[in-house]
Amino acid sequence: MSAAEASTVEEPTGDRRADFARFVELFYTRKRVGEAFAFLVADDYRQHNPNIPDGPAIAVEMLTPKFDGSPEARFSVQRTLVDGDLAVVHLRASRPGAPDTAVADFYRFEGDRIVEHWDVLQAVPETPVHDHPLF
């Protein structure tokens, strides 16, 4: 993010549902990882994905190629939930040449910032044994 962009970063409104909706839009729909993290993620962000270290800067560095750097990737948000200090986004991740993935990202807030993240990923089977979709 450039200095000019950093000076125009949005601040959370204090409405957790609205702020999380904005974060989801920036991160998953618009694929603007750095802007999403600058908007809502705390400096002491803890990452529970075992492949990504703690801290927002390293998360942005590692996630940007999968989002901003992958114009062909699509992240279709299916539902979001905000309850107390927890928020969840359930989505379908699609990339050409790879099976789709069902993703559930869980976030914990302290005050108006995200301080923790967990995720669960599952490949979408080509031939499920039942007719109810993952989405």
Short mmCIF file of the C-alpha atoms (twelve columns), coordinates in Angstrom:
data_MODEL
# 
_entry.id   MODEL 
# 
loop_
_atom_site.group_PDB 
_atom_site.id 
_atom_site.type_symbol 
_atom_site.label_atom_id 
_atom_site.label_alt_id 
_atom_site.label_comp_id 
_atom_site.label_asym_id 
_atom_site.label_seq_id 
_atom_site.Cartn_x 
_atom_site.Cartn_y 
_atom_site.Cartn_z 
_atom_site.pdbx_PDB_model_num 
ATOM 1   C CA . MET A 1   0.000   0.000   0.000   1 
ATOM 2   C CA . SER A 2   1.417   3.376   -0.987  1 
ATOM 3   C CA . ALA A 3   1.761   6.329   1.399   1 
ATOM 4   C CA . ALA A 4   -1.134  8.060   -0.385  1 
ATOM 5   C CA . GLU A 5   -3.331  4.984   0.034   1 
ATOM 6   C CA . ALA A 6   -2.320  4.625   3.692   1 
ATOM 7   C CA . SER A 7   -3.388  8.206   4.387   1 
ATOM 8   C CA . THR A 8   -6.877  7.450   3.046   1 
ATOM 9   C CA . VAL A 9   -7.476  4.158   4.878   1 
ATOM 10  C CA . GLU A 10  -10.983 3.905   6.261   1 
ATOM 11  C CA . GLU A 11  -11.472 3.643   10.006  1 
ATOM 12  C CA . PRO A 12  -13.918 1.196   11.602  1 
ATOM 13  C CA . THR A 13  -17.295 2.732   12.382  1 
ATOM 14  C CA . GLY A 14  -17.843 0.799   15.611  1 
ATOM 15  C CA . ASP A 15  -20.748 -1.098  14.040  1 
ATOM 16  C CA . ARG A 16  -19.208 -4.578  14.045  1 
ATOM 17  C CA . ARG A 17  -21.638 -6.027  11.472  1 
ATOM 18  C CA . ALA A 18  -21.139 -3.157  9.045   1 
ATOM 19  C CA . ASP A 19  -17.382 -3.137  9.565   1 
ATOM 20  C CA . PHE A 20  -17.126 -6.899  9.023   1 
ATOM 21  C CA . ALA A 21  -19.265 -6.615  5.873   1 
ATOM 22  C CA . ARG A 22  -16.845 -3.945  4.597   1 
ATOM 23  C CA . PHE A 23  -13.828 -6.138  5.476   1 
ATOM 24  C CA . VAL A 24  -15.388 -9.101  3.624   1 
ATOM 25  C CA . GLU A 25  -16.101 -6.932  0.587   1 
ATOM 26  C CA . LEU A 26  -12.555 -5.552  0.474   1 
ATOM 27  C CA . PHE A 27  -10.808 -8.860  1.178   1 
ATOM 28  C CA . TYR A 28  -12.827 -11.524 -0.635  1 
ATOM 29  C CA . THR A 29  -14.834 -9.662  -3.278  1 
ATOM 30  C CA . ARG A 30  -12.461 -6.879  -4.318  1 
ATOM 31  C CA . LYS A 31  -9.321  -8.860  -3.350  1 
ATOM 32  C CA . ARG A 32  -7.677  -5.804  -1.760  1 
ATOM 33  C CA . VAL A 33  -5.906  -7.661  1.036   1 
ATOM 34  C CA . GLY A 34  -3.728  -4.811  2.296   1 
ATOM 35  C CA . GLU A 35  -6.628  -2.377  2.404   1 
ATOM 36  C CA . ALA A 36  -8.884  -4.877  4.206   1 
ATOM 37  C CA . PHE A 37  -6.237  -5.592  6.840   1 
ATOM 38  C CA . ALA A 38  -5.400  -1.894  7.314   1 
ATOM 39  C CA . PHE A 39  -9.102  -1.223  7.822   1 
ATOM 40  C CA . LEU A 40  -9.937  -3.826  10.453  1 
ATOM 41  C CA . VAL A 41  -7.020  -6.007  11.628  1 
ATOM 42  C CA . ALA A 42  -5.136  -5.223  14.858  1 
ATOM 43  C CA . ASP A 43  -1.354  -4.966  15.086  1 
ATOM 44  C CA . ASP A 44  -1.283  -7.916  17.516  1 
ATOM 45  C CA . TYR A 45  -3.239  -10.198 15.127  1 
ATOM 46  C CA . ARG A 46  -2.923  -13.917 15.970  1 
ATOM 47  C CA . GLN A 47  -3.128  -16.406 13.134  1 
ATOM 48  C CA . HIS A 48  -4.180  -19.986 13.897  1 
ATOM 49  C CA . ASN A 49  -3.526  -21.274 10.383  1 
ATOM 50  C CA . PRO A 50  -0.303  -23.288 10.913  1 
ATOM 51  C CA . ASN A 51  1.127   -22.095 7.583   1 
ATOM 52  C CA . ILE A 52  0.943   -18.345 8.258   1 
ATOM 53  C CA . PRO A 53  2.842   -16.598 11.086  1 
ATOM 54  C CA . ASP A 54  1.204   -14.119 13.472  1 
ATOM 55  C CA . GLY A 55  0.951   -10.453 12.549  1 
ATOM 56  C CA . PRO A 56  -0.949  -8.523  9.902   1 
ATOM 57  C CA . ALA A 57  2.057   -7.594  7.739   1 
ATOM 58  C CA . ILE A 58  3.162   -11.189 7.114   1 
ATOM 59  C CA . ALA A 59  -0.459  -12.262 6.537   1 
ATOM 60  C CA . VAL A 60  -0.867  -9.546  3.898   1 
ATOM 61  C CA . GLU A 61  2.444   -10.557 2.318   1 
ATOM 62  C CA . MET A 62  1.454   -14.225 2.144   1 
ATOM 63  C CA . LEU A 63  -2.200  -13.742 1.142   1 
ATOM 64  C CA . THR A 64  -1.791  -11.031 -1.488  1 
ATOM 65  C CA . PRO A 65  -0.556  -13.410 -4.226  1 
ATOM 66  C CA . LYS A 66  -3.629  -15.616 -3.671  1 
ATOM 67  C CA . PHE A 67  -6.008  -12.655 -3.880  1 
ATOM 68  C CA . ASP A 68  -4.644  -9.434  -5.444  1 
ATOM 69  C CA . GLY A 69  -2.089  -11.401 -7.463  1 
ATOM 70  C CA . SER A 70  -4.585  -13.911 -8.880  1 
ATOM 71  C CA . PRO A 71  -7.056  -12.120 -11.150 1 
ATOM 72  C CA . GLU A 72  -8.562  -15.443 -12.218 1 
ATOM 73  C CA . ALA A 73  -9.332  -16.514 -8.628  1 
ATOM 74  C CA . ARG A 74  -12.911 -16.038 -7.451  1 
ATOM 75  C CA . PHE A 75  -14.182 -15.939 -3.884  1 
ATOM 76  C CA . SER A 76  -17.945 -16.243 -3.744  1 
ATOM 77  C CA . VAL A 77  -19.248 -15.284 -0.312  1 
ATOM 78  C CA . GLN A 78  -22.161 -17.511 0.646   1 
ATOM 79  C CA . ARG A 79  -22.950 -16.187 4.117   1 
ATOM 80  C CA . THR A 80  -21.558 -14.174 6.998   1 
ATOM 81  C CA . LEU A 81  -22.349 -14.257 10.677  1 
ATOM 82  C CA . VAL A 82  -21.439 -11.800 13.425  1 
ATOM 83  C CA . ASP A 83  -22.264 -12.695 17.032  1 
ATOM 84  C CA . GLY A 84  -20.645 -10.929 19.962  1 
ATOM 85  C CA . ASP A 85  -16.890 -10.852 19.425  1 
ATOM 86  C CA . LEU A 86  -16.930 -13.548 16.706  1 
ATOM 87  C CA . ALA A 87  -17.489 -13.252 12.966  1 
ATOM 88  C CA . VAL A 88  -17.552 -15.940 10.284  1 
ATOM 89  C CA . VAL A 89  -17.505 -15.862 6.504   1 
ATOM 90  C CA . HIS A 90  -18.406 -18.999 4.512   1 
ATOM 91  C CA . LEU A 91  -17.297 -18.903 0.897   1 
ATOM 92  C CA . ARG A 92  -16.500 -20.837 -2.244  1 
ATOM 93  C CA . ALA A 93  -12.957 -20.357 -3.551  1 
ATOM 94  C CA . SER A 94  -12.452 -21.083 -7.269  1 
ATOM 95  C CA . ARG A 95  -9.293  -21.104 -9.368  1 
ATOM 96  C CA . PRO A 96  -8.953  -22.364 -12.954 1 
ATOM 97  C CA . GLY A 97  -7.415  -25.822 -13.080 1 
ATOM 98  C CA . ALA A 98  -8.052  -26.597 -9.406  1 
ATOM 99  C CA . PRO A 99  -11.029 -28.049 -7.568  1 
ATOM 100 C CA . ASP A 100 -13.231 -25.523 -5.807  1 
ATOM 101 C CA . THR A 101 -12.784 -25.222 -2.048  1 
ATOM 102 C CA . ALA A 102 -15.343 -24.570 0.670   1 
ATOM 103 C CA . VAL A 103 -13.849 -22.148 3.195   1 
ATOM 104 C CA . ALA A 104 -15.007 -21.008 6.617   1 
ATOM 105 C CA . ASP A 105 -12.943 -18.171 8.079   1 
ATOM 106 C CA . PHE A 106 -13.527 -17.395 11.755  1 
ATOM 107 C CA . TYR A 107 -12.436 -14.066 13.253  1 
ATOM 108 C CA . ARG A 108 -12.398 -12.770 16.828  1 
ATOM 109 C CA . PHE A 109 -12.676 -9.093  17.642  1 
ATOM 110 C CA . GLU A 110 -11.358 -7.070  20.562  1 
ATOM 111 C CA . GLY A 111 -12.979 -3.676  20.488  1 
ATOM 112 C CA . ASP A 112 -13.314 -2.616  16.876  1 
ATOM 113 C CA . ARG A 113 -10.422 -4.704  15.472  1 
ATOM 114 C CA . ILE A 114 -9.906  -8.309  14.412  1 
ATOM 115 C CA . VAL A 115 -7.316  -9.922  16.688  1 
ATOM 116 C CA . GLU A 116 -7.536  -13.639 15.780  1 
ATOM 117 C CA . HIS A 117 -8.268  -15.855 12.782  1 
ATOM 118 C CA . TRP A 118 -8.982  -19.566 12.264  1 
ATOM 119 C CA . ASP A 119 -9.893  -21.275 9.001   1 
ATOM 120 C CA . VAL A 120 -11.354 -24.540 7.784   1 
ATOM 121 C CA . LEU A 121 -10.998 -25.633 4.155   1 
ATOM 122 C CA . GLN A 122 -12.602 -28.550 2.337   1 
ATOM 123 C CA . ALA A 123 -12.282 -29.555 -1.310  1 
ATOM 124 C CA . VAL A 124 -15.639 -29.546 -3.083  1 
ATOM 125 C CA . PRO A 125 -16.168 -33.118 -4.282  1 
ATOM 126 C CA . GLU A 126 -17.009 -33.671 -7.939  1 
ATOM 127 C CA . THR A 127 -19.451 -36.459 -7.095  1 
ATOM 128 C CA . PRO A 128 -20.888 -36.082 -3.585  1 
ATOM 129 C CA . VAL A 129 -22.812 -38.978 -2.073  1 
ATOM 130 C CA . HIS A 130 -25.874 -36.763 -1.468  1 
ATOM 131 C CA . ASP A 131 -27.630 -33.934 -3.239  1 
ATOM 132 C CA . HIS A 132 -27.258 -31.165 -0.631  1 
ATOM 133 C CA . PRO A 133 -24.569 -28.741 -1.651  1 
ATOM 134 C CA . LEU A 134 -21.775 -27.423 0.545   1 
ATOM 135 C CA . PHE A 135 -23.167 -23.982 -0.126  1 
# 
